[in-house]
PDB file of C-alpha atoms in Angstrom:
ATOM      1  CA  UNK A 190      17.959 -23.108  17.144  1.00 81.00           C
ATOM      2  CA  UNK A 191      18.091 -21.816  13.434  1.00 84.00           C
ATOM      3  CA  UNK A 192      18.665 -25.096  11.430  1.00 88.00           C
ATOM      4  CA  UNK A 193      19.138 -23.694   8.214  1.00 92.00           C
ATOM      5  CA  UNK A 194      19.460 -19.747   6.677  1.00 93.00           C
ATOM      6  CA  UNK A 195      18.717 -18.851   3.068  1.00 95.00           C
ATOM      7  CA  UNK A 196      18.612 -15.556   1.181  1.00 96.00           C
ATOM      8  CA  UNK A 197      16.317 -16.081  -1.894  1.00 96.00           C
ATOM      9  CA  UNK A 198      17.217 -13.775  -4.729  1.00 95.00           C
ATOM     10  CA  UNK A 199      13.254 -13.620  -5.859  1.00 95.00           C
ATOM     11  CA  UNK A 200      10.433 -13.192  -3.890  1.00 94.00           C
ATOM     12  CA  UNK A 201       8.826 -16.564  -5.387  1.00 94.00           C
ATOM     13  CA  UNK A 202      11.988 -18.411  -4.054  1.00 95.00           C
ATOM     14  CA  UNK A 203      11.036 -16.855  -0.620  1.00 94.00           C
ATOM     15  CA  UNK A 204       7.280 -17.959  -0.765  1.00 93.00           C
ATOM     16  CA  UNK A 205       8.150 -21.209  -1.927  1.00 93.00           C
ATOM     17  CA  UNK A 206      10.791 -21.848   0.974  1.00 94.00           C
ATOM     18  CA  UNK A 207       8.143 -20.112   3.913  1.00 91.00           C
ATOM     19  CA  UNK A 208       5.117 -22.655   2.620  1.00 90.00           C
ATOM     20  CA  UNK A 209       7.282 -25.994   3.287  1.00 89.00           C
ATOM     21  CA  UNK A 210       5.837 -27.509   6.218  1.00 84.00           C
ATOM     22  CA  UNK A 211       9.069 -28.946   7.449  1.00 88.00           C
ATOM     23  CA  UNK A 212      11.234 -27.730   8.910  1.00 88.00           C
ATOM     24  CA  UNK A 213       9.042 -24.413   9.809  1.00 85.00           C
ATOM     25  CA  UNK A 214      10.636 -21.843   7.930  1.00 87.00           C
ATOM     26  CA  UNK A 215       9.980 -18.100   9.208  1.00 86.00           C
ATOM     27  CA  UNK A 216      10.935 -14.938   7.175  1.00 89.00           C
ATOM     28  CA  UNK A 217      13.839 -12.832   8.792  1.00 87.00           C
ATOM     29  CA  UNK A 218      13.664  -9.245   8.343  1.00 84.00           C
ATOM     30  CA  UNK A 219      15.170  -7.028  11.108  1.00 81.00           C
ATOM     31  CA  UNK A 220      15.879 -10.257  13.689  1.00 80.00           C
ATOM     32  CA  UNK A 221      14.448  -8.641  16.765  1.00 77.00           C
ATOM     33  CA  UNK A 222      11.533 -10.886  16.868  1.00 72.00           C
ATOM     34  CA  UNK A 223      13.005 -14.245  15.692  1.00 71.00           C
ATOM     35  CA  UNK A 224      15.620 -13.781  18.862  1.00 65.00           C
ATOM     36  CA  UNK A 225      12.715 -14.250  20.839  1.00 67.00           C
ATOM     37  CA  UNK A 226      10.860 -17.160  19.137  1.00 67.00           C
ATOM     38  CA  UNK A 227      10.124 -20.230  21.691  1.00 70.00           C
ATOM     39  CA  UNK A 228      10.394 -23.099  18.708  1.00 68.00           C
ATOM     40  CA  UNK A 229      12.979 -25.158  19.051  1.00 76.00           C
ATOM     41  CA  UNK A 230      14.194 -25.726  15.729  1.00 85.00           C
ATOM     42  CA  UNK A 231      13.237 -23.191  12.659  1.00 86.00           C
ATOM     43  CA  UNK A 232      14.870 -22.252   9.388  1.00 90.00           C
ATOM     44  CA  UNK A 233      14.919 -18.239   8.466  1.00 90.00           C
ATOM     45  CA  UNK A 234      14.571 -16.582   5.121  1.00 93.00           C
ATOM     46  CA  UNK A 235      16.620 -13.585   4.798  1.00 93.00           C
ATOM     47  CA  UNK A 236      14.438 -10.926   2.889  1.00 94.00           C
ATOM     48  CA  UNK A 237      17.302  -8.441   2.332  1.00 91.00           C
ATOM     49  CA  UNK A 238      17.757  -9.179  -1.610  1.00 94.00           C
ATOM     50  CA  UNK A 239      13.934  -9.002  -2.530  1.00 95.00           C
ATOM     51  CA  UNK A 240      13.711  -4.947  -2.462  1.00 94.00           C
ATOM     52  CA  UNK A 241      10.935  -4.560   0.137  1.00 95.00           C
ATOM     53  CA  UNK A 242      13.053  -1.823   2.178  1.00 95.00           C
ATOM     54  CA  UNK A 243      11.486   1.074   0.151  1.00 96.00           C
ATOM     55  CA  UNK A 244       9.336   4.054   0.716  1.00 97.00           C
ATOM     56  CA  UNK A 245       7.418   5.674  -2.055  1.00 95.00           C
ATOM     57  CA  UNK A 246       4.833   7.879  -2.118  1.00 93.00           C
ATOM     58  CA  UNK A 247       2.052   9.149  -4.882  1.00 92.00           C
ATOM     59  CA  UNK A 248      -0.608  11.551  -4.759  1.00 90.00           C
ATOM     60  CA  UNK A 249      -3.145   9.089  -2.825  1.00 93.00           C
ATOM     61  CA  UNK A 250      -0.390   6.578  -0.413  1.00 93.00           C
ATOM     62  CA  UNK A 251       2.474   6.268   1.472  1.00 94.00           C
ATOM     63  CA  UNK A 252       3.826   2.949   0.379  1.00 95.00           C
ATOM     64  CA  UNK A 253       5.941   1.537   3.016  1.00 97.00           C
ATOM     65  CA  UNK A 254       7.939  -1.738   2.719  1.00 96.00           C
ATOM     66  CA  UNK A 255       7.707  -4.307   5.133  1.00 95.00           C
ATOM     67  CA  UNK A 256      11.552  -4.425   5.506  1.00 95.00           C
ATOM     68  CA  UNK A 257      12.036  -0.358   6.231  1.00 97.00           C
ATOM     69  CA  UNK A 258      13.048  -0.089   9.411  1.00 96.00           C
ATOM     70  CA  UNK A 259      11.342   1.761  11.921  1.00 96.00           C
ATOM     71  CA  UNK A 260      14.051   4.312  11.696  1.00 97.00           C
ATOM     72  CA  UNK A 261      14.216   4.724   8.397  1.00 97.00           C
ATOM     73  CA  UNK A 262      10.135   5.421   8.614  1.00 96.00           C
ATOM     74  CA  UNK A 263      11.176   8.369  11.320  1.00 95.00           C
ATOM     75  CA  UNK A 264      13.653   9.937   9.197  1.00 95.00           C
ATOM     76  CA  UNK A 265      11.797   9.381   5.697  1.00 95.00           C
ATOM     77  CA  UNK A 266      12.209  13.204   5.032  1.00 93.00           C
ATOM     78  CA  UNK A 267       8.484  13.331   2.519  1.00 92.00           C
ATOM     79  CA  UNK A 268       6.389  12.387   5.311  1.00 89.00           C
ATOM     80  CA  UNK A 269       3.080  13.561   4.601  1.00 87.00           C
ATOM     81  CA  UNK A 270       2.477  16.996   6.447  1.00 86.00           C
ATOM     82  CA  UNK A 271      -0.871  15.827   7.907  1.00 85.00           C
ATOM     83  CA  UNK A 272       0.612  12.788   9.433  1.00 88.00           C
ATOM     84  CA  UNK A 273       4.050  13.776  10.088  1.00 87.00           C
ATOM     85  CA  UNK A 274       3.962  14.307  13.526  1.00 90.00           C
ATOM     86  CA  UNK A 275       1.607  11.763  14.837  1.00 90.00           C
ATOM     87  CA  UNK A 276       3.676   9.300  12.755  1.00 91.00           C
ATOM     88  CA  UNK A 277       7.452  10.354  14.096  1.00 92.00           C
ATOM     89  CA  UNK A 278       5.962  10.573  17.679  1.00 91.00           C
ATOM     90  CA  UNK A 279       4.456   6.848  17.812  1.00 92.00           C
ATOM     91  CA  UNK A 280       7.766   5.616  16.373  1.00 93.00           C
ATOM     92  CA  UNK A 281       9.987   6.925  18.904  1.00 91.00           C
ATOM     93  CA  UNK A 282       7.766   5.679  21.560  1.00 90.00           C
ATOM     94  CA  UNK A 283       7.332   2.611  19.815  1.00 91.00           C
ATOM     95  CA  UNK A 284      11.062   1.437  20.770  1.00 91.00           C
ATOM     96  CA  UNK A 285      14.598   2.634  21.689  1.00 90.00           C
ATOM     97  CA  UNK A 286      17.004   3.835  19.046  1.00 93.00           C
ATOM     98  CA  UNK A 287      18.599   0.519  18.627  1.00 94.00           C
ATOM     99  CA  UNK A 288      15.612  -1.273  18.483  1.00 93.00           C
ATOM    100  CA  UNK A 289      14.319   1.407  15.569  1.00 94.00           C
ATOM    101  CA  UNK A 290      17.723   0.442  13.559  1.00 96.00           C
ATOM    102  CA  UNK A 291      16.729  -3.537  13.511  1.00 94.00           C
ATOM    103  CA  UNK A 292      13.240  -3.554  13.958  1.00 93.00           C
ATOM    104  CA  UNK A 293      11.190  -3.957  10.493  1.00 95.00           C
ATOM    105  CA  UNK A 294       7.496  -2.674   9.986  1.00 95.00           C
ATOM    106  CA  UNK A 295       6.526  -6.166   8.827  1.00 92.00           C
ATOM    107  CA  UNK A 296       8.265  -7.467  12.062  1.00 90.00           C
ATOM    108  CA  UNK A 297       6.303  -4.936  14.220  1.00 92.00           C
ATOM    109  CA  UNK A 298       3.036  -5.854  12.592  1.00 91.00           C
ATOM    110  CA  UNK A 299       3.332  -9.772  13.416  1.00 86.00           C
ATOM    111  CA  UNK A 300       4.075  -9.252  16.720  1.00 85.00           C
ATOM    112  CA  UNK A 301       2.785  -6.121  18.110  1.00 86.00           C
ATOM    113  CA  UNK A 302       1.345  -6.398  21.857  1.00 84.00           C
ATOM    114  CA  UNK A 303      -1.239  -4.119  23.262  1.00 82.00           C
ATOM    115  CA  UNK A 304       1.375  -1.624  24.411  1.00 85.00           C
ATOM    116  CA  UNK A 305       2.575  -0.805  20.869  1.00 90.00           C
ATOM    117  CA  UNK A 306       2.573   2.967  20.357  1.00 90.00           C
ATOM    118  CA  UNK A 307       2.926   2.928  16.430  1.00 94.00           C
ATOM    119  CA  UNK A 308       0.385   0.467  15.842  1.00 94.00           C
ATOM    120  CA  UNK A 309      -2.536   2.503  16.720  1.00 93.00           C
ATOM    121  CA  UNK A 310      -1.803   5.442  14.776  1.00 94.00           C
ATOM    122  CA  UNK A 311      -1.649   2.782  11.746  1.00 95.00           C
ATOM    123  CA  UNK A 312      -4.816   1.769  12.655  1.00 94.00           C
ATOM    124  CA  UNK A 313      -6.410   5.166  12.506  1.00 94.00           C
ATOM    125  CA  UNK A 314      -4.591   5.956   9.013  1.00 94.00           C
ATOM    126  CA  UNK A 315      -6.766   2.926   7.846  1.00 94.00           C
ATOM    127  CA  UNK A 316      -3.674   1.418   6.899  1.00 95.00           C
ATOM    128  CA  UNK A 317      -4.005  -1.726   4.272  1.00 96.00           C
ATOM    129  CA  UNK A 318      -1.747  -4.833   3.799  1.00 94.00           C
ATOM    130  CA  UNK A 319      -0.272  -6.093   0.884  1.00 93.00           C
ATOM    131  CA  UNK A 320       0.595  -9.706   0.947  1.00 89.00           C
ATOM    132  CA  UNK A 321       2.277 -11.440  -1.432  1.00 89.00           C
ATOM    133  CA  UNK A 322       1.054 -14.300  -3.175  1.00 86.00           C
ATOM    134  CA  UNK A 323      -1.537 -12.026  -4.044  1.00 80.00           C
ATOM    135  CA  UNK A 324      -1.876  -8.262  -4.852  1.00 75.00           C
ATOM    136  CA  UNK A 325      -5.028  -7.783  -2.343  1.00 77.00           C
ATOM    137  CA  UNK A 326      -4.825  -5.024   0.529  1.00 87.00           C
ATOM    138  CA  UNK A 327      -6.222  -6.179   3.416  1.00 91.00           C
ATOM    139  CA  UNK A 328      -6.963  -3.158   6.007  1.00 94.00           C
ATOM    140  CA  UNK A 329      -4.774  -3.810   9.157  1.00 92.00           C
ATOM    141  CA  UNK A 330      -7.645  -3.506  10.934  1.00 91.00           C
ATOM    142  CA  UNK A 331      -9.212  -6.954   9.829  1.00 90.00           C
ATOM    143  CA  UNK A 332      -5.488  -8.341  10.148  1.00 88.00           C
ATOM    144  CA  UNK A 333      -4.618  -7.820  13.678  1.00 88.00           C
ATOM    145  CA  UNK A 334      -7.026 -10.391  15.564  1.00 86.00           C
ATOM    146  CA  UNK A 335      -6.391 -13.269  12.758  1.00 81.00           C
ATOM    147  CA  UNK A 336      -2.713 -12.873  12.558  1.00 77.00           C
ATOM    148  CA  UNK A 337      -1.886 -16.184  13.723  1.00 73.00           C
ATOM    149  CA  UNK A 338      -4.215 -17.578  10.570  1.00 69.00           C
ATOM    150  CA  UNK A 339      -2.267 -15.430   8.556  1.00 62.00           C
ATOM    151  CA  UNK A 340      -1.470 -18.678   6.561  1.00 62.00           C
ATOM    152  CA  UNK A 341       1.787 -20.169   6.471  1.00 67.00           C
ATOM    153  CA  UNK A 342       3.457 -20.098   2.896  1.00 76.00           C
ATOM    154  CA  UNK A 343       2.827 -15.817   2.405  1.00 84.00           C
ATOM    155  CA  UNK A 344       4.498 -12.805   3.519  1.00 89.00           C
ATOM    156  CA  UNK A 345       3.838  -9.432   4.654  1.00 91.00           C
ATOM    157  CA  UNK A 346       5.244  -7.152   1.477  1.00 93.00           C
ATOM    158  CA  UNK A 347       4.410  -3.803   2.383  1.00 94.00           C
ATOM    159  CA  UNK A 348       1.986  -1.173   3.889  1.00 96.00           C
ATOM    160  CA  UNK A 349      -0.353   1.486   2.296  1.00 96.00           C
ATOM    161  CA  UNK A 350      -1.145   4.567   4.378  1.00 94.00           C
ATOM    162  CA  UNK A 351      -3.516   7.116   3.015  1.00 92.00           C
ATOM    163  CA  UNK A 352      -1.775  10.326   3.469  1.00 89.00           C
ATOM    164  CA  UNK A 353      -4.680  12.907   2.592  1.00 87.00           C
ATOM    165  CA  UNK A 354      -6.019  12.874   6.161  1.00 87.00           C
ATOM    166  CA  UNK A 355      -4.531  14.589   9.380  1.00 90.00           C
ATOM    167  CA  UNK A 356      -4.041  12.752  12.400  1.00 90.00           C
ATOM    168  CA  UNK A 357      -3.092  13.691  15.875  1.00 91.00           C
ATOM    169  CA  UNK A 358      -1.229  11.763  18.269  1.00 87.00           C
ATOM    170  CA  UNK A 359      -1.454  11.455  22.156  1.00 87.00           C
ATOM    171  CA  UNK A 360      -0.759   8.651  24.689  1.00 83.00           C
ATOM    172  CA  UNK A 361      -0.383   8.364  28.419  1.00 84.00           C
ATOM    173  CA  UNK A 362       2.259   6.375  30.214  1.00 80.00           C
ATOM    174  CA  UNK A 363       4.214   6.100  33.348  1.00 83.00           C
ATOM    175  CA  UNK A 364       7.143   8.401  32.057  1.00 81.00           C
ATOM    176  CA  UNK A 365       7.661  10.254  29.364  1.00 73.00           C
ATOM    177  CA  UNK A 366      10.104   7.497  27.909  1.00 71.00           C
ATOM    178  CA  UNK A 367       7.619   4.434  28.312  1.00 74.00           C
ATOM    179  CA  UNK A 368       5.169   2.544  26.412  1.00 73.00           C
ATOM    180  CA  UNK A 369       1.465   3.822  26.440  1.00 73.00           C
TER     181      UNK A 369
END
């Protein structure tokens, strides 16, 4: 049960509330994954006001926030031409329509399974993380398997794809509509 609900205006006031120890306080992005969390009691901090639903580009990276929604990644209409494909393709496996119009990159990061479509295509972009406190990118690669020692008290901010490479994208599944 959510005990308590804040939306910080600053993303300090959001670190600060997500490193209390009690009660456990869990960002909320999208709110596809905290419907599913097992705790019994948690507070959520609403990331809506701290600007991390943007996507900008430069010559070198995609810069993706960790609140854009996986729809809003599929229709991003500057998609790099040698990824644009590959990208769009693993989103719309990734989940159904609905899902895409909740679910946030950050929230599909923390709790991707082994059946994720997108997440491998991230992977092969040698995708880095940017977590705040902090301005280090960590590649996703080294994130994955230590995600639950991510460390209470920072947050997922955004996502830095490399967009001068060309990737193509292929998975098997049972239909055409499922999961690899």
């Amino acid at each position: 049960m959510i005990l308590e609900y804040h939306r910080p205006e600053s993303l300090q006031e959001a670190l600060a509330l997500i490193a209390r120890k009690e009660p456990l306080t869990v960002p909320l992005g999208g709110g596809t994954v905290l419907s599913q969390m097992n705790s019994p009691n948690f507070a959520v901090v609403d990331l809506q006001k701290l600007g991390l639903n943007n996507i900008e580009m430069n010559e070198k990276f995609l810069s993706v926030g960790a609140c854009v929604t996986l729809q809003q990644l599929l229709e991003f209409k500057d998609m790099p031409v040698g990824i644009n494909d590959s990208l769009r393709r693993s989103l719309y496996h990734e989940a159904t329509l609905n899902i895409r119009q909740m679910a946030t990159l950050g929230g599909t990061l923390v709790s991707c399974d082994g059946s994720s479509a997108f997440v491998p295509v991230l992977l092969a972009l040698d995708s880095h993380l940017m977590r705040a406190p902090g301005k280090d990118h960590q590649p996703l690669g080294d994130y994955l398997p230590l995600r639950d020692a991510f460390g209470q008290g920072r947050l997922l901010v955004n996502i830095r794809i490399p967009i001068g490479l060309r990737l193509q994208f292929a998975m098997v599944s049972r239909t055409p509509a499922a999961r690899p």
